[in-house]
CSV table of C-alpha atoms and ligand atoms in Angstrom, one decimal:
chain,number,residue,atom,x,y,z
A,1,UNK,CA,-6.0,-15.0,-23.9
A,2,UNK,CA,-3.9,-11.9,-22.9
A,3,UNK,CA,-2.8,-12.4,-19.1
A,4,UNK,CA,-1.3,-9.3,-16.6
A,5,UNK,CA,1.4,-11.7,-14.9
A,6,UNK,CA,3.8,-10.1,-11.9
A,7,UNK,CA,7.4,-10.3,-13.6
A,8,UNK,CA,9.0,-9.0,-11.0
A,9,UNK,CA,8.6,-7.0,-7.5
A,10,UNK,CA,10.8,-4.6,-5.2
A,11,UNK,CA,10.4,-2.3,-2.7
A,12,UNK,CA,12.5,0.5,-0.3
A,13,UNK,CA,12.5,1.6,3.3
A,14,UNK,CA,14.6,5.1,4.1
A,15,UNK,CA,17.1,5.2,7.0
A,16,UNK,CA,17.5,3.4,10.1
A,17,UNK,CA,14.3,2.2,11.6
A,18,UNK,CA,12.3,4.4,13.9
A,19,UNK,CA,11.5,2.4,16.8
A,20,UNK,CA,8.5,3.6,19.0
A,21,UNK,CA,11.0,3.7,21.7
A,22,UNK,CA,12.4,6.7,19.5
A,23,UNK,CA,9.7,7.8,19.8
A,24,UNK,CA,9.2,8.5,23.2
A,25,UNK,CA,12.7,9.2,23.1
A,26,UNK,CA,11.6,12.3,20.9
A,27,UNK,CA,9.0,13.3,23.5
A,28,UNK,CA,6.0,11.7,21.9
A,29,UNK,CA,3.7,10.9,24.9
A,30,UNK,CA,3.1,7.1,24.2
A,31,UNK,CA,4.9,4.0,25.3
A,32,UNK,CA,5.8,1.0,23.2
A,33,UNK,CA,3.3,-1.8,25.0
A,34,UNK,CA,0.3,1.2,23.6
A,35,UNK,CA,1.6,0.8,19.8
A,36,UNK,CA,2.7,-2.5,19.7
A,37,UNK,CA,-0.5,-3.9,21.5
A,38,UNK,CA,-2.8,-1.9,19.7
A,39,UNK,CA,-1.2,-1.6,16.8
A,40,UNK,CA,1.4,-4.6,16.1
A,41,UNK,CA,3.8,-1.5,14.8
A,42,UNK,CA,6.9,-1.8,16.2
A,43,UNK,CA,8.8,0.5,13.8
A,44,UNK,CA,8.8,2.8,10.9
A,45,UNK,CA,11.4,4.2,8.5
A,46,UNK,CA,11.2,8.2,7.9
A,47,UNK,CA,12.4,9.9,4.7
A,48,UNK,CA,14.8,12.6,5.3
A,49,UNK,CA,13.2,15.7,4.9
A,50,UNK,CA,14.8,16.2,1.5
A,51,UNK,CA,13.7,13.0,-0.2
A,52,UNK,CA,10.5,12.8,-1.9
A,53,UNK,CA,7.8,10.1,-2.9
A,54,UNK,CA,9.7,9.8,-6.9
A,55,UNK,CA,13.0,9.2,-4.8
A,56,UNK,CA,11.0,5.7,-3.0
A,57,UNK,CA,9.3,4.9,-6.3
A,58,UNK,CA,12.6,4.8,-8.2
A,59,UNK,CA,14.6,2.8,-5.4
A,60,UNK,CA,11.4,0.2,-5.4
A,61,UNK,CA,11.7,0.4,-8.9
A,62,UNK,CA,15.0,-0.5,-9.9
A,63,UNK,CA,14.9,-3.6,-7.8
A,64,UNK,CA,11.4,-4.7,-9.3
A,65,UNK,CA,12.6,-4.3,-13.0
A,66,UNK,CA,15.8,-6.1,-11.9
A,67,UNK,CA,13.7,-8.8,-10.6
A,68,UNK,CA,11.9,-8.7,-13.9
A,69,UNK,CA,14.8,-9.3,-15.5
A,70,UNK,CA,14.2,-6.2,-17.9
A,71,UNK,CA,15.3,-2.4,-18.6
A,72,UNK,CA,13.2,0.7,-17.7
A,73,UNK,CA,13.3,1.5,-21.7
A,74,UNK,CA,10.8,-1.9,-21.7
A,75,UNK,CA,7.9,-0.2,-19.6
A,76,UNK,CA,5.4,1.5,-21.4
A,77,UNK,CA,3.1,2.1,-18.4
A,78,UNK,CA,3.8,3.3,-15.5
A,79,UNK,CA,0.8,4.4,-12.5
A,80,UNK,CA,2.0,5.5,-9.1
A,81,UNK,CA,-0.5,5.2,-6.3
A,82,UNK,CA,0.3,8.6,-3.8
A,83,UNK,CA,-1.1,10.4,-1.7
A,84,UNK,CA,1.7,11.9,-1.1
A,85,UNK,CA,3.0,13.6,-4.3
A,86,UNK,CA,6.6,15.5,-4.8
A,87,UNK,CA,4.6,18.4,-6.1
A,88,UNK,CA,0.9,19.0,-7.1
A,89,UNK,CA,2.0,18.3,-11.1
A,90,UNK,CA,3.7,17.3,-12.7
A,91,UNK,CA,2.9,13.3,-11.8
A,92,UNK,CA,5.1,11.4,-9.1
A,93,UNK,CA,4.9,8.7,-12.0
A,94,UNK,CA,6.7,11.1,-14.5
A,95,UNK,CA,9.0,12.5,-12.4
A,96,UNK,CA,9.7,8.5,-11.8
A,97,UNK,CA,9.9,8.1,-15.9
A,98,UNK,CA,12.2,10.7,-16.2
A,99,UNK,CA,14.6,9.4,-13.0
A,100,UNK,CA,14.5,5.7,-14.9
A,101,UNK,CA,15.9,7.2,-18.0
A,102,UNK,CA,12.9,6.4,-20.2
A,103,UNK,CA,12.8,9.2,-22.7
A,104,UNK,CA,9.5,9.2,-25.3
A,105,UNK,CA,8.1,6.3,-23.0
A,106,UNK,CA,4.3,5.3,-22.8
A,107,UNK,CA,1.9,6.6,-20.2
A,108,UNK,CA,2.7,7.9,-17.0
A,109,UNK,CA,0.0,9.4,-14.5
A,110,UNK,CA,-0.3,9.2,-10.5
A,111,UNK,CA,-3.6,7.2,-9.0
A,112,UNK,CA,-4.9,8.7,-5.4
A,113,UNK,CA,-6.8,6.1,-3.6
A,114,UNK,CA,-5.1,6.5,-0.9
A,115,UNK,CA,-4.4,3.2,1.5
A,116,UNK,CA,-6.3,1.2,-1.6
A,117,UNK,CA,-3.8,2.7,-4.6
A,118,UNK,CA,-1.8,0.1,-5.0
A,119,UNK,CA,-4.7,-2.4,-5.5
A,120,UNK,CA,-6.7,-0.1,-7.8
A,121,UNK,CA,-3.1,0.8,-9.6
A,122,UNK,CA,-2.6,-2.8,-10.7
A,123,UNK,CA,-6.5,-3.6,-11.9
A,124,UNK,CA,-5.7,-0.2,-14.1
A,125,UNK,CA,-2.6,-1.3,-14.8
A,126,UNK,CA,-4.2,-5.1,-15.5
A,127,UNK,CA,-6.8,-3.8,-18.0
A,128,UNK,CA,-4.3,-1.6,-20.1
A,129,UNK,CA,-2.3,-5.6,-20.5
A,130,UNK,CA,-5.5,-7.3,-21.3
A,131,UNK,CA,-6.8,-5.2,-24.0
A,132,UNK,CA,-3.5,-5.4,-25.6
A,133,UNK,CA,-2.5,-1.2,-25.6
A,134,UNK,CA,0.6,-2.0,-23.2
A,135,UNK,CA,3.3,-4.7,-22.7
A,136,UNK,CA,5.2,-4.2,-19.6
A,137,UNK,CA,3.4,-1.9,-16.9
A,138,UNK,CA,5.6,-0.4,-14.0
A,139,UNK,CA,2.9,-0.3,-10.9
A,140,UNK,CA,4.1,1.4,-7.3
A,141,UNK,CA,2.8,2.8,-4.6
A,142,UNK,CA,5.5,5.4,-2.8
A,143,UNK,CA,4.4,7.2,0.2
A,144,UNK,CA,6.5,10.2,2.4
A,145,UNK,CA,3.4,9.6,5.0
A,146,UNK,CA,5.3,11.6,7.9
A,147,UNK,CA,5.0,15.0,5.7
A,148,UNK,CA,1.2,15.0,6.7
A,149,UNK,CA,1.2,14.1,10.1
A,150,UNK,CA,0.7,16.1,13.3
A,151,UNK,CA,3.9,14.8,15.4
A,152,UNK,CA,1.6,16.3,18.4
A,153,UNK,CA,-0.9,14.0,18.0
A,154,UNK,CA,-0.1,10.8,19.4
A,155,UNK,CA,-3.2,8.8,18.3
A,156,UNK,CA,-2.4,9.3,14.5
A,157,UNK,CA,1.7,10.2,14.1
A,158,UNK,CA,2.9,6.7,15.5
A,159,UNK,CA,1.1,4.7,13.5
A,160,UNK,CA,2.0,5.7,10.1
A,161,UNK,CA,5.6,5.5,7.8
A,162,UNK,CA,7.6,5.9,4.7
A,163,UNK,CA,8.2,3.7,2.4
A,164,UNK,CA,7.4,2.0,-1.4
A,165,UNK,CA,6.8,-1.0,-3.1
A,166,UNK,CA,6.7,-1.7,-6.8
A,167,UNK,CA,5.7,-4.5,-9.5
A,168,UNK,CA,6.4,-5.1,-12.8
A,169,UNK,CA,3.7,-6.3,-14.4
A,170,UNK,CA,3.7,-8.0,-18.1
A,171,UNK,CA,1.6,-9.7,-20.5
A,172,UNK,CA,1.4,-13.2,-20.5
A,173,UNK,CA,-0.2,-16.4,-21.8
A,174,UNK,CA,-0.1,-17.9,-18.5
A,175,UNK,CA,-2.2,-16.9,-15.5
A,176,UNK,CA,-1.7,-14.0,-13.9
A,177,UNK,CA,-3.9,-11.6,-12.6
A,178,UNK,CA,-7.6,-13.6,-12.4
A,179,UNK,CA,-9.9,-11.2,-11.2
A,180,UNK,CA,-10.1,-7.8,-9.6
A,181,UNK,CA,-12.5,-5.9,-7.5
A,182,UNK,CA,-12.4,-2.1,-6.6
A,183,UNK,CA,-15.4,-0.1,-4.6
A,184,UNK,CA,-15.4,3.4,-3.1
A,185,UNK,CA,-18.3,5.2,-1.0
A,186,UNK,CA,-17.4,9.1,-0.3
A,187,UNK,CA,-19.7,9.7,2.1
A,188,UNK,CA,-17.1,8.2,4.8
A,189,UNK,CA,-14.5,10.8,4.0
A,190,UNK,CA,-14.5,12.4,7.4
A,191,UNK,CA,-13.3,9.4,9.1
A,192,UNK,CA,-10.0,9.8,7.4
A,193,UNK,CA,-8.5,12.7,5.5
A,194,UNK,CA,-6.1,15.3,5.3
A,195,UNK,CA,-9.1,18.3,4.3
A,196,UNK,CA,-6.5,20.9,3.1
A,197,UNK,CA,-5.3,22.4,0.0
A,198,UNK,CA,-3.1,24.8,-1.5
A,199,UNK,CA,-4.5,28.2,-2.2
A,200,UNK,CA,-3.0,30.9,-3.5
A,201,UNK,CA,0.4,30.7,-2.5
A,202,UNK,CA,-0.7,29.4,1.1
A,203,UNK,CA,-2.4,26.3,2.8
A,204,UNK,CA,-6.0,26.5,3.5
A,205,UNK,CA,-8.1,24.0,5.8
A,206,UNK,CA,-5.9,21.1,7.6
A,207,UNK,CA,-3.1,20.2,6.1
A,208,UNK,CA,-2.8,17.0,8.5
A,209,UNK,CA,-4.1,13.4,8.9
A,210,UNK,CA,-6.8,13.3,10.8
A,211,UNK,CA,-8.4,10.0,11.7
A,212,UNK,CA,-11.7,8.3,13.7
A,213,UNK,CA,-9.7,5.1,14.5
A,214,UNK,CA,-12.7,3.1,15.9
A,215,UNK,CA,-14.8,3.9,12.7
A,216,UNK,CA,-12.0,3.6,10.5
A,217,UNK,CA,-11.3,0.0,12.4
A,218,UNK,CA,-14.8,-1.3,11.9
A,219,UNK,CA,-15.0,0.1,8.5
A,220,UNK,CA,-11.9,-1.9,7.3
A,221,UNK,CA,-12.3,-5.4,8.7
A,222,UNK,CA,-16.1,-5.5,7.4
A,223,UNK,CA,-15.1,-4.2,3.6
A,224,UNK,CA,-11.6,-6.0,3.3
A,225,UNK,CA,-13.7,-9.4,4.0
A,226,UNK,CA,-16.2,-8.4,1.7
A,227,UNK,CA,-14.2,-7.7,-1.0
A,228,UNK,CA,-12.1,-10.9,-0.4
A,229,UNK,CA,-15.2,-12.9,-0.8
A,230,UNK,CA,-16.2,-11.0,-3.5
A,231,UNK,CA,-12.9,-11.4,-5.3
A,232,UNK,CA,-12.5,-15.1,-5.2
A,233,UNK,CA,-16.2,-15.5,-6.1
A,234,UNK,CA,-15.6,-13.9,-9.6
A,235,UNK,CA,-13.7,-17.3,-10.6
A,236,UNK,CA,-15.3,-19.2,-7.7
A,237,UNK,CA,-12.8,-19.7,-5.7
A,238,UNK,CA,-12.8,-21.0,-2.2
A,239,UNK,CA,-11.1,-18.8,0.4
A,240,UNK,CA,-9.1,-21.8,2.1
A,241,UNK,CA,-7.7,-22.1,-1.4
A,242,UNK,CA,-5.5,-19.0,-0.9
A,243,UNK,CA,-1.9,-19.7,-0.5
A,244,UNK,CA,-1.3,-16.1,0.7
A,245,UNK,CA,-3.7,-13.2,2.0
A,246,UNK,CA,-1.5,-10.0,1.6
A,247,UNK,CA,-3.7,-7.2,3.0
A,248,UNK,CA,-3.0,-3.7,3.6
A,249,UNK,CA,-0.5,-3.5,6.4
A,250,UNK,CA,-2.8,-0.9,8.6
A,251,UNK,CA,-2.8,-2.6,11.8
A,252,UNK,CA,-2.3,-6.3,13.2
A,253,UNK,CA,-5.7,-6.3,14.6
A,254,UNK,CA,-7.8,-5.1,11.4
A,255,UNK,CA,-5.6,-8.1,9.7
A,256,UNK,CA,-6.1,-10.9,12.3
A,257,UNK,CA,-10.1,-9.8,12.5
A,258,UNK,CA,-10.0,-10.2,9.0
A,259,UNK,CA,-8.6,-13.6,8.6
A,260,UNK,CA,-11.0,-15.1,11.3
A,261,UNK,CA,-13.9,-13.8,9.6
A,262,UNK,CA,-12.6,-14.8,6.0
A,263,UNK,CA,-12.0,-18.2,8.5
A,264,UNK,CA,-8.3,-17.6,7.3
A,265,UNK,CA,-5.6,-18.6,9.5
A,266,UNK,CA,-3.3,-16.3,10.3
A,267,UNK,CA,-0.1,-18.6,8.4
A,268,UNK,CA,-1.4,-17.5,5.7
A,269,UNK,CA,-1.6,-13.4,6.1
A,270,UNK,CA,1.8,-12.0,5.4
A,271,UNK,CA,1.9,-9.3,7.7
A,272,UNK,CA,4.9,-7.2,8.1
A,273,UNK,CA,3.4,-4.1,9.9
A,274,UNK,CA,5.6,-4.5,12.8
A,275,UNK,CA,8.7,-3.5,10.4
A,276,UNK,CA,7.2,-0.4,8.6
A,277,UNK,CA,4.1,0.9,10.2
A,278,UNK,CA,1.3,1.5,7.7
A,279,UNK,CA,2.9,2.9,4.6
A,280,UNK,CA,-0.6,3.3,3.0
A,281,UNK,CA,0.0,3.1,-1.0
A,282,UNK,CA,3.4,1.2,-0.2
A,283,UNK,CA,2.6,-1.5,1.9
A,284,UNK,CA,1.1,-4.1,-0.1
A,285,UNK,CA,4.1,-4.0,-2.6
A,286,UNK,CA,6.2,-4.0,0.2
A,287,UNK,CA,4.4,-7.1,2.1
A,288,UNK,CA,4.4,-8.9,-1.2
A,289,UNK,CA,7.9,-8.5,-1.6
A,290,UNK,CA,9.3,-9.0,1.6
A,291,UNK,CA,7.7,-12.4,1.3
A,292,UNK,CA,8.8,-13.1,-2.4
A,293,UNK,CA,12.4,-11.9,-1.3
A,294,UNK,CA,12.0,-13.8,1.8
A,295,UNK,CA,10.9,-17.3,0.2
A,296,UNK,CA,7.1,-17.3,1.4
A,297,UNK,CA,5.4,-16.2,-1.5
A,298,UNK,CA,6.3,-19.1,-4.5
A,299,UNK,CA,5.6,-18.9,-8.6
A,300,UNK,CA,2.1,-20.4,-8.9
A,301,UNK,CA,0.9,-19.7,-5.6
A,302,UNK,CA,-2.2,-17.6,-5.5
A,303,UNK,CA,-2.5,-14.9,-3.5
A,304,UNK,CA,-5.0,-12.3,-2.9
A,305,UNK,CA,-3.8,-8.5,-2.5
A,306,UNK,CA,-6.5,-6.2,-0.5
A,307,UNK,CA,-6.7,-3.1,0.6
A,308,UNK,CA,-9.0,-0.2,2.2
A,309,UNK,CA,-8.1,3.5,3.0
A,310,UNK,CA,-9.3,7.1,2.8
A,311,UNK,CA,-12.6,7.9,0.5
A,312,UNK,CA,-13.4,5.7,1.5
A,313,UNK,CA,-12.2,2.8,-1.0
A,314,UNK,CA,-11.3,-0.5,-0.8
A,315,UNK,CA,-10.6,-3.1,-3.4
A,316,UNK,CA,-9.1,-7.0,-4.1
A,317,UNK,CA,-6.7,-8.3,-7.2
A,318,UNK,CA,-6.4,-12.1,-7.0
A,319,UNK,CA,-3.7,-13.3,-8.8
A,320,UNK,CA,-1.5,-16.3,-9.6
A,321,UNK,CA,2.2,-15.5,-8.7
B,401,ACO,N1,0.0,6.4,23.1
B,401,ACO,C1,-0.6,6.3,24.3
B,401,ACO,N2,-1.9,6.5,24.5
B,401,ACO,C2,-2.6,6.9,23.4
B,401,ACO,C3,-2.0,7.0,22.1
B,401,ACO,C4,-0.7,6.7,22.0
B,401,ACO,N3,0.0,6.8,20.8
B,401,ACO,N4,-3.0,7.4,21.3
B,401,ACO,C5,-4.1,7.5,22.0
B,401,ACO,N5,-3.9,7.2,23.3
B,401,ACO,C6,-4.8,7.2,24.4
B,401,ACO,C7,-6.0,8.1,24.1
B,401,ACO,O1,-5.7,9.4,24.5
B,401,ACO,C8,-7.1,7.4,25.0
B,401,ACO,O2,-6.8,7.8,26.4
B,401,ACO,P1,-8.0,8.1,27.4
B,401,ACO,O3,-8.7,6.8,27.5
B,401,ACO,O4,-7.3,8.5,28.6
B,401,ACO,O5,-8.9,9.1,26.7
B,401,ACO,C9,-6.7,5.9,25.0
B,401,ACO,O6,-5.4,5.9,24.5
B,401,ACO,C10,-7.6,5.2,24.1
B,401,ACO,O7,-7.8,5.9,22.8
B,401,ACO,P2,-8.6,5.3,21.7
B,401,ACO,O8,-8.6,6.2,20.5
B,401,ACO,O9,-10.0,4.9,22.2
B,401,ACO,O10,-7.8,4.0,21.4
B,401,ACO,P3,-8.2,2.7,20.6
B,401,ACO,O11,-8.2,1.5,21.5
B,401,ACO,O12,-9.4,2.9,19.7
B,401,ACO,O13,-7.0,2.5,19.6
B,401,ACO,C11,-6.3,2.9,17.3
B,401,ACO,C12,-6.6,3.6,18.7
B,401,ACO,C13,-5.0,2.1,17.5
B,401,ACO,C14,-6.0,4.0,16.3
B,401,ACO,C15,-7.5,2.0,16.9
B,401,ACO,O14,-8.7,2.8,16.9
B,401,ACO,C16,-7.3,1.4,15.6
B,401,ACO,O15,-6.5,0.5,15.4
B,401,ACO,N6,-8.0,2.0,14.6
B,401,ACO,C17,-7.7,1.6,13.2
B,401,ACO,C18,-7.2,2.7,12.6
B,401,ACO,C19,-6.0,2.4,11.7
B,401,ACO,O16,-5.3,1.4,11.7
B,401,ACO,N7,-5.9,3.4,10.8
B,401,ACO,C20,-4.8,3.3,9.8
B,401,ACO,C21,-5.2,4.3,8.8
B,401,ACO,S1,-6.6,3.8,8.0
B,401,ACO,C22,-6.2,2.7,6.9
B,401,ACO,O17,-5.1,2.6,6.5
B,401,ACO,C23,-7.2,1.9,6.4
């Protein structure tokens, strides 16, 4: 049996932190008790305007293959989850091939599911390993969020950052990735998109976030415990037998209504929103390593990886570290 094991994980945060006190220090008309209260973001990192999404992936990227303990020339798949490209083509993931050095490498293509990327990323990633077409798969999720947000308005800029996480992940004969679970229903796409597009040389529609945070809220604590149930099910699992619940980093509220209604404490969510903000692709890679790095998250523990974002998608991989 042909397992999709995590070798290795890494991730990268631009610049100084942006505290929401910067914020109000830029003459954004919030206060940090509104954020943090609301929110649990207490700060997010912001690219400079000259670094792009391939920049992030490669700096996640370098730590996860040196946490792998391989070289870039040993990937032969590599899937970046953006929303937030360096250009419309070619691919964040082979501008990232090409800034690793890989020359004639395997596969390399960009995956837009938004806030649920990285999840449905590494289930792609986890079926190229199992069928036996790829070795060594290179999964990240890199986001320059701040590019598509309206700075005037103050119920979607604060809550959102920059940032990216990454994973090596390799075939195994130990466990590994056990079971996956990835859903989408368009019709929600008005509670949260960006509905512009590049036409002829200019931008057409809205070319900023725009957001129903009250449907979005609901939405996301009803599908991420539903797809957690779901998820363990598939190799009948019981929740409480979760060493780690590392869910999209959204919002310390849509995480803690989760875990009561999965009956999860909240020990056992890594949650690291305060830091970063919600980084959307990024910030499951980044919450899973901040906690391998920081000596939570142990080989053989098992951990479920969620997320839910624009689409609206949503999705699970349950995995043994
Ligand atoms: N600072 C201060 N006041 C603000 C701010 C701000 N940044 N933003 C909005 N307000 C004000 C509003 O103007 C409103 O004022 P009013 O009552 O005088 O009209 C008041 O605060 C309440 O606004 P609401 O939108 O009702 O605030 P709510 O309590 O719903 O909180 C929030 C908004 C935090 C966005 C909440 O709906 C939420 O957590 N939604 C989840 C959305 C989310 O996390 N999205 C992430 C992206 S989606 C994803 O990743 C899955």
């Amino acid at each position: 049996m042909i397992y999709a094991r995590v070798a290795g994980t890494g991730s990268f945060l631009p610049g100084n932190p942006v505290t929401n006190d910067d914020l109000v220090a830029r003459g954004i008309d919030t206060s940090d008790e509104w954020i943090a209260e609301r929110t649990g973001i207490r700060a997010r990192h912001l690219a400079e305007p000259d670094v792009t999404a391939s920049q992030l992936a490669y700096e996640a990227s370098i730590r996860a293959i040196e946490a792998a303990g391989c070289q870039p020339a040993d990937i032969d798949l590599i899937i970046v989850a953006t929303s937030t490209p360096d250009y419309i083509f070619p691919s964040t993931a082979a501008l990232l091939q090409a800034r690793l050095g890989i020359a004639n490498g395997g596969a390399a293509f960009d995956l837009q599911a938004v806030c649920t990327g990285f999840a449905y990323a590494l289930a792609t990633a986890e079926k190229f390993i199992r069928s036996g077409s790829n070795k060594r798969a290179l999964v990240v999720g890199a986001e320059v969020f701040s590019r598509i947000l309206d700075w005037n308005d103050r119920s979607t800029c604060v809550l959102f950052g920059d940032g990216a996480g990454a994973v090596v992940l390799e075939a195994s004969d130990k466990p590994g990735i056990l079971a996956t679970a990835l859903h989408a229903d368009g019709s929600h796409n008005p509670i949260l998109c960006v509905p512009g597009q590049v036409n002829r040389g200019s931008v057409t529609g809205d070319p900023f976030l725009r957001m129903d945070g009250q449907a979005v809220f609901k939405f996301a604590v009803r599908v991420l415990s539903d797809v957690a149930r779901e998820v363990t099910a598939q190799v009948g699992m019981p929740i409480d037998a979760l060493d780690w619940l590392i869910p999209h980093q959204a919002n310390i509220r849509i995480m803690q209504a989760t875990g009561k209604r999965l009956g999860l404490p909240m020990e056992k969510v890594i949650a690291t929103v305060a830091q970063h903000g919600n980084t959307s692709a990024a910030s499951i890679p980044l919450a899973l390593d901040h906690a391998v790095r920081d000596g939570r998250v142990q080989r053989g523990q098992r951990l479920l990886l969620e997320g839910v974002g624009g689409g609206f998608t949503w999705g699970a991989v349950l995995l043994e570290f």
